[in-house]
C-alpha cells in the first residue's frame, strides 16, 4: 500500500469515528458559538461598532482556542493498543499526514462556523472576501498542521490541557502574527493580491515547513 | 565531545577574552560631546550668547575652540568664544539681519576643540526668521574642518551616552544564548539518531544555561531600554522574540518534567526541542518583516556598524561574544558532569 492510499484509509477512518460520535463535533461547534456569544454580551451587546483591530484579534484568538481544544484529542481518543495496531499496519508518516488532513478539514469547518457567528453577532469588517478566504484557509491549515504535531507530543506526556496550551502558544505566535497582518489587508476593500503576495508566500512556506518538520519528526515520536 | 568539554584550554581562552572585554569596555572614555546648549531659541539679527556644556572635554583658557552653527547650507562662526571651565564654553554670535529663514529653522551646534576633536549636537538651536529675503553676505573667517579626538575613545551618542558600554554585555549575552540553543538543537538531532542518553543530557543542560543567559540578556536589555527609550518594556519585535524564546524553552522544561520514563522523556523532549527551535528561528527572521523595531539596524535606526567610530567598539564586542559563549559552555559542561555523576550514583 502506498502512502497516499494509507492516508486515504486513515482519513476515512477518522471521518467514520467522528460520525459515530457526533456529540464531539457538535460539542466543539457549540464551543465556538458560546465563545462568540460571551464576547458579544461582554462587549456591551454590540451597541458600539467594534474596532477592526479588536475584531481581528478576537476572531483569531477564538479560533486559536477552538483549534487547541478540537485538535488536542487527536491522539488520545483511541487507546494505546489500537494505536499500536495502526503502527503495525501503516507507516508513521501516513498516520501524521492523515491526522493533519483530517484536522485541516475540521479547522476549515470550524473557521466557517466562527466566521458566520462573528458576522451575524459582531458584524464583519472584511472588505476583500477573496483575500480573506484565502487567509482563513491557509490559517486553518497552519493551525491544524502545527497543533496535530503538538498534540502528538502532548499525548506522550499524558495529554493534559495545560501542557497542550503551553507547548503550542509560543510556537504558534509567528503564524498568528502573520494571519493578523494579512487579515488587516483583507479589511481594506481596495486591497489586491499584489499587496499581500509577500506575506502569503511567507504563510505558505510556514505551512509547508510545518508539514515537512512533522513528516520528519513524527516517526521518532511514534516509535515506542 | 565530552572530552573536549573537559579540556581546560578553551576555558582559559574565554576567561581571557571576557576579562579583556570587561576591562577594555570600562577603560576607554567616551569621546567628547556636547550635552547642553542654552538658550535653544534665537531671533535673526540679535546678539546671541550661547552657553555650551560639554562632556569629557578638557578645554584650556588658552585654547580657542571654534564654535559654529550649521543648518543646511547656512553656517556661522561665533564672534567670541570664552572658555569658562574644562567642560563649559560661552560663545557669542552676532546674528545677521536677513538670512532668508522662513519661519523657524533648526541649527546644529558644532564645537571644534584642539585636542578634543569635533563634536556636535543636532538641531539644538532654533532661529526664527524676521526677513524672508536673503541679502546679507556672511562668511566664516575661520577654517572649518572635522577631526577626531586625539585619544582612543568610544562614540558619544545622544541618548545612548555612557550606556553604549552595555553593547559589550547585552548583545553578547543574546549571542551566547543563541549558540547554546543551537548546541541544544544539534544534541537533540544527535539523540534521535543515536539514542544515546548523553545527548539528551547535553540538550537539556544547553537549553538550561541558554535560558539563564536569556534572562540576563533580558535584564541588561531592560536596564538599557529604561535609560534610552524611557521604559523597560516596549512592544518591539526583538523583545517579543526574546520573550517567545523564553516561553518556548520554559514549556520544554515543563514537558520534560511531566514525563517520568527516561528514554521516553529524552525522545519526546528531543522532538519538541527540534520543532520549537526551527519555528523560533523562523520567528526571529519573519517578525522583523512584519513590524519595525527600535533596535539599531531596524526601522531606519542606524546599526552599530554604521557609526563612524565603530572600529573602537568592534574588537571588544567580539571578544565579549567569545568570552560569554565560552563561559556559557563552561557552565553547561559543569552541569552535564554533575548530572552524569548523579545518574551514576542512582544506578
PDB file of C-alpha atoms in Angstrom, chain A residues 10-165:
ATOM      1  CA  UNK A  10      -6.889   6.612   7.710  1.00  0.00           C
ATOM      2  CA  UNK A  11      -8.791   9.806   6.894  1.00  0.00           C
ATOM      3  CA  UNK A  12     -11.846   7.696   6.064  1.00  0.00           C
ATOM      4  CA  UNK A  13     -11.447   6.005   9.451  1.00  0.00           C
ATOM      5  CA  UNK A  14     -11.257   9.388  11.208  1.00  0.00           C
ATOM      6  CA  UNK A  15     -14.424  10.541   9.453  1.00  0.00           C
ATOM      7  CA  UNK A  16     -16.207   7.350  10.402  1.00  0.00           C
ATOM      8  CA  UNK A  17     -15.171   7.718  14.050  1.00  0.00           C
ATOM      9  CA  UNK A  18     -16.321  11.321  14.061  1.00  0.00           C
ATOM     10  CA  UNK A  19     -19.633  10.320  12.519  1.00  0.00           C
ATOM     11  CA  UNK A  20     -20.186   7.705  15.198  1.00  0.00           C
ATOM     12  CA  UNK A  21     -19.546  10.205  17.976  1.00  0.00           C
ATOM     13  CA  UNK A  22     -21.425  13.161  16.613  1.00  0.00           C
ATOM     14  CA  UNK A  23     -21.542  14.822  20.009  1.00  0.00           C
ATOM     15  CA  UNK A  24     -17.785  15.593  19.787  1.00  0.00           C
ATOM     16  CA  UNK A  25     -18.169  17.606  16.627  1.00  0.00           C
ATOM     17  CA  UNK A  26     -21.353  19.206  17.945  1.00  0.00           C
ATOM     18  CA  UNK A  27     -19.534  20.000  21.166  1.00  0.00           C
ATOM     19  CA  UNK A  28     -16.703  21.853  19.505  1.00  0.00           C
ATOM     20  CA  UNK A  29     -19.133  23.740  17.233  1.00  0.00           C
ATOM     21  CA  UNK A  30     -21.054  24.781  20.338  1.00  0.00           C
ATOM     22  CA  UNK A  31     -17.751  25.854  21.887  1.00  0.00           C
ATOM     23  CA  UNK A  32     -17.260  28.352  19.051  1.00  0.00           C
ATOM     24  CA  UNK A  33     -20.790  29.667  19.281  1.00  0.00           C
ATOM     25  CA  UNK A  34     -20.686  30.086  23.058  1.00  0.00           C
ATOM     26  CA  UNK A  35     -17.317  31.820  22.938  1.00  0.00           C
ATOM     27  CA  UNK A  36     -18.581  34.326  20.400  1.00  0.00           C
ATOM     28  CA  UNK A  37     -21.729  34.799  22.460  1.00  0.00           C
ATOM     29  CA  UNK A  38     -19.670  35.556  25.563  1.00  0.00           C
ATOM     30  CA  UNK A  39     -17.670  38.092  23.573  1.00  0.00           C
ATOM     31  CA  UNK A  40     -20.857  39.600  22.196  1.00  0.00           C
ATOM     32  CA  UNK A  41     -22.542  40.019  25.585  1.00  0.00           C
ATOM     33  CA  UNK A  42     -19.310  41.239  27.198  1.00  0.00           C
ATOM     34  CA  UNK A  43     -18.914  43.924  24.555  1.00  0.00           C
ATOM     35  CA  UNK A  44     -21.876  45.914  25.754  1.00  0.00           C
ATOM     36  CA  UNK A  45     -24.207  43.979  23.425  1.00  0.00           C
ATOM     37  CA  UNK A  46     -22.805  45.370  20.242  1.00  0.00           C
ATOM     38  CA  UNK A  47     -24.212  48.851  20.759  1.00  0.00           C
ATOM     39  CA  UNK A  48     -20.932  50.350  19.656  1.00  0.00           C
ATOM     40  CA  UNK A  49     -19.246  49.264  16.496  1.00  0.00           C
ATOM     41  CA  UNK A  50     -16.230  47.082  17.147  1.00  0.00           C
ATOM     42  CA  UNK A  51     -12.853  48.449  16.076  1.00  0.00           C
ATOM     43  CA  UNK A  52     -11.297  46.456  13.250  1.00  0.00           C
ATOM     44  CA  UNK A  53      -8.215  45.579  15.259  1.00  0.00           C
ATOM     45  CA  UNK A  54     -10.325  44.292  18.132  1.00  0.00           C
ATOM     46  CA  UNK A  55     -12.475  42.214  15.788  1.00  0.00           C
ATOM     47  CA  UNK A  56      -9.341  40.817  14.167  1.00  0.00           C
ATOM     48  CA  UNK A  57      -7.703  39.848  17.461  1.00  0.00           C
ATOM     49  CA  UNK A  58     -10.888  38.378  18.933  1.00  0.00           C
ATOM     50  CA  UNK A  59     -11.553  36.353  15.798  1.00  0.00           C
ATOM     51  CA  UNK A  60      -8.129  34.742  15.656  1.00  0.00           C
ATOM     52  CA  UNK A  61      -7.907  34.200  19.422  1.00  0.00           C
ATOM     53  CA  UNK A  62     -11.280  32.471  19.355  1.00  0.00           C
ATOM     54  CA  UNK A  63     -10.036  30.283  16.521  1.00  0.00           C
ATOM     55  CA  UNK A  64      -6.810  29.556  18.381  1.00  0.00           C
ATOM     56  CA  UNK A  65      -8.617  28.318  21.471  1.00  0.00           C
ATOM     57  CA  UNK A  66     -11.097  26.354  19.401  1.00  0.00           C
ATOM     58  CA  UNK A  67      -8.276  24.757  17.453  1.00  0.00           C
ATOM     59  CA  UNK A  68      -6.344  23.809  20.583  1.00  0.00           C
ATOM     60  CA  UNK A  69      -9.465  22.203  22.048  1.00  0.00           C
ATOM     61  CA  UNK A  70     -10.527  20.465  18.857  1.00  0.00           C
ATOM     62  CA  UNK A  71      -7.129  19.056  17.968  1.00  0.00           C
ATOM     63  CA  UNK A  72      -5.943  18.148  21.481  1.00  0.00           C
ATOM     64  CA  UNK A  73      -7.827  14.873  21.366  1.00  0.00           C
ATOM     65  CA  UNK A  74      -6.302  13.724  18.055  1.00  0.00           C
ATOM     66  CA  UNK A  75      -4.017  11.142  19.552  1.00  0.00           C
ATOM     67  CA  UNK A  76      -5.904  10.257  22.686  1.00  0.00           C
ATOM     68  CA  UNK A  77      -9.404   9.423  21.544  1.00  0.00           C
ATOM     69  CA  UNK A  78      -8.249   5.942  20.635  1.00  0.00           C
ATOM     70  CA  UNK A  79      -6.492   3.770  23.156  1.00  0.00           C
ATOM     71  CA  UNK A  80      -2.829   2.934  23.110  1.00  0.00           C
ATOM     72  CA  UNK A  81      -3.286  -0.625  21.900  1.00  0.00           C
ATOM     73  CA  UNK A  82      -5.278   0.417  18.900  1.00  0.00           C
ATOM     74  CA  UNK A  83      -2.608   2.994  18.023  1.00  0.00           C
ATOM     75  CA  UNK A  84      -0.048   0.204  18.242  1.00  0.00           C
ATOM     76  CA  UNK A  85      -2.181  -1.817  15.849  1.00  0.00           C
ATOM     77  CA  UNK A  86      -2.198   1.033  13.312  1.00  0.00           C
ATOM     78  CA  UNK A  87       1.549   1.197  13.663  1.00  0.00           C
ATOM     79  CA  UNK A  88       1.903  -2.390  12.567  1.00  0.00           C
ATOM     80  CA  UNK A  89      -0.314  -1.721   9.556  1.00  0.00           C
ATOM     81  CA  UNK A  90       0.654   1.763   8.410  1.00  0.00           C
ATOM     82  CA  UNK A  91       3.737   3.897   8.107  1.00  0.00           C
ATOM     83  CA  UNK A  92       4.018   6.640  10.771  1.00  0.00           C
ATOM     84  CA  UNK A  93       4.093   9.281   8.041  1.00  0.00           C
ATOM     85  CA  UNK A  94       0.680   8.125   6.890  1.00  0.00           C
ATOM     86  CA  UNK A  95      -0.637   8.433  10.438  1.00  0.00           C
ATOM     87  CA  UNK A  96       0.525  12.026  10.966  1.00  0.00           C
ATOM     88  CA  UNK A  97      -0.487  13.066   7.431  1.00  0.00           C
ATOM     89  CA  UNK A  98      -3.959  11.636   7.895  1.00  0.00           C
ATOM     90  CA  UNK A  99      -4.345  13.489  11.204  1.00  0.00           C
ATOM     91  CA  UNK A 100      -3.215  16.703   9.544  1.00  0.00           C
ATOM     92  CA  UNK A 101      -5.554  16.305   6.600  1.00  0.00           C
ATOM     93  CA  UNK A 102      -8.479  15.433   8.819  1.00  0.00           C
ATOM     94  CA  UNK A 103      -7.747  18.261  11.287  1.00  0.00           C
ATOM     95  CA  UNK A 104      -7.348  20.701   8.397  1.00  0.00           C
ATOM     96  CA  UNK A 105     -10.849  19.815   7.226  1.00  0.00           C
ATOM     97  CA  UNK A 106     -12.155  20.151  10.764  1.00  0.00           C
ATOM     98  CA  UNK A 107     -10.452  23.517  11.224  1.00  0.00           C
ATOM     99  CA  UNK A 108     -11.845  24.905   7.985  1.00  0.00           C
ATOM    100  CA  UNK A 109     -15.325  23.798   9.028  1.00  0.00           C
ATOM    101  CA  UNK A 110     -14.884  25.429  12.457  1.00  0.00           C
ATOM    102  CA  UNK A 111     -13.493  28.597  10.852  1.00  0.00           C
ATOM    103  CA  UNK A 112     -16.548  28.864   8.645  1.00  0.00           C
ATOM    104  CA  UNK A 113     -18.827  28.435  11.683  1.00  0.00           C
ATOM    105  CA  UNK A 114     -16.817  31.012  13.667  1.00  0.00           C
ATOM    106  CA  UNK A 115     -16.859  33.465  10.769  1.00  0.00           C
ATOM    107  CA  UNK A 116     -20.615  33.058  10.308  1.00  0.00           C
ATOM    108  CA  UNK A 117     -21.349  33.604  14.006  1.00  0.00           C
ATOM    109  CA  UNK A 118     -18.940  36.541  14.211  1.00  0.00           C
ATOM    110  CA  UNK A 119     -20.539  38.172  11.164  1.00  0.00           C
ATOM    111  CA  UNK A 120     -24.051  37.730  12.497  1.00  0.00           C
ATOM    112  CA  UNK A 121     -23.353  38.880  16.044  1.00  0.00           C
ATOM    113  CA  UNK A 122     -20.467  41.318  15.769  1.00  0.00           C
ATOM    114  CA  UNK A 123     -20.596  42.385  12.134  1.00  0.00           C
ATOM    115  CA  UNK A 124     -17.708  41.960   9.776  1.00  0.00           C
ATOM    116  CA  UNK A 125     -15.044  44.465   8.765  1.00  0.00           C
ATOM    117  CA  UNK A 126     -13.910  42.336   5.829  1.00  0.00           C
ATOM    118  CA  UNK A 127     -13.681  44.324   2.614  1.00  0.00           C
ATOM    119  CA  UNK A 128     -11.976  41.818   0.366  1.00  0.00           C
ATOM    120  CA  UNK A 129     -13.585  38.419   0.742  1.00  0.00           C
ATOM    121  CA  UNK A 130     -11.297  36.774  -1.813  1.00  0.00           C
ATOM    122  CA  UNK A 131      -8.179  37.606   0.176  1.00  0.00           C
ATOM    123  CA  UNK A 132      -9.832  36.885   3.499  1.00  0.00           C
ATOM    124  CA  UNK A 133     -10.980  33.409   2.448  1.00  0.00           C
ATOM    125  CA  UNK A 134      -7.501  32.507   1.235  1.00  0.00           C
ATOM    126  CA  UNK A 135      -6.064  33.764   4.535  1.00  0.00           C
ATOM    127  CA  UNK A 136      -8.634  31.857   6.563  1.00  0.00           C
ATOM    128  CA  UNK A 137      -7.997  28.616   4.677  1.00  0.00           C
ATOM    129  CA  UNK A 138      -4.209  28.903   4.929  1.00  0.00           C
ATOM    130  CA  UNK A 139      -4.549  29.868   8.585  1.00  0.00           C
ATOM    131  CA  UNK A 140      -6.752  26.864   9.295  1.00  0.00           C
ATOM    132  CA  UNK A 141      -4.203  24.620   7.583  1.00  0.00           C
ATOM    133  CA  UNK A 142      -1.371  26.141   9.625  1.00  0.00           C
ATOM    134  CA  UNK A 143      -3.271  25.681  12.895  1.00  0.00           C
ATOM    135  CA  UNK A 144      -4.089  22.082  12.120  1.00  0.00           C
ATOM    136  CA  UNK A 145      -0.564  21.154  10.952  1.00  0.00           C
ATOM    137  CA  UNK A 146       1.128  22.701  13.954  1.00  0.00           C
ATOM    138  CA  UNK A 147      -1.349  21.558  16.560  1.00  0.00           C
ATOM    139  CA  UNK A 148      -1.511  17.979  15.210  1.00  0.00           C
ATOM    140  CA  UNK A 149       2.194  17.621  15.891  1.00  0.00           C
ATOM    141  CA  UNK A 150       1.969  19.336  19.290  1.00  0.00           C
ATOM    142  CA  UNK A 151      -0.952  17.111  20.272  1.00  0.00           C
ATOM    143  CA  UNK A 152       1.139  14.051  19.347  1.00  0.00           C
ATOM    144  CA  UNK A 153       3.866  15.366  21.673  1.00  0.00           C
ATOM    145  CA  UNK A 154       1.429  16.242  24.449  1.00  0.00           C
ATOM    146  CA  UNK A 155      -0.267  12.842  24.130  1.00  0.00           C
ATOM    147  CA  UNK A 156       3.030  11.179  25.049  1.00  0.00           C
ATOM    148  CA  UNK A 157       3.062  13.214  28.259  1.00  0.00           C
ATOM    149  CA  UNK A 158      -0.407  12.302  29.443  1.00  0.00           C
ATOM    150  CA  UNK A 159      -2.099  14.996  27.346  1.00  0.00           C
ATOM    151  CA  UNK A 160      -3.291  17.410  29.957  1.00  0.00           C
ATOM    152  CA  UNK A 161      -4.869  20.588  28.629  1.00  0.00           C
ATOM    153  CA  UNK A 162      -2.277  22.845  30.260  1.00  0.00           C
ATOM    154  CA  UNK A 163       0.575  21.103  28.517  1.00  0.00           C
ATOM    155  CA  UNK A 164      -1.135  21.351  25.134  1.00  0.00           C
ATOM    156  CA  UNK A 165      -1.571  25.103  25.630  1.00  0.00           C
TER     157      UNK A 165
END
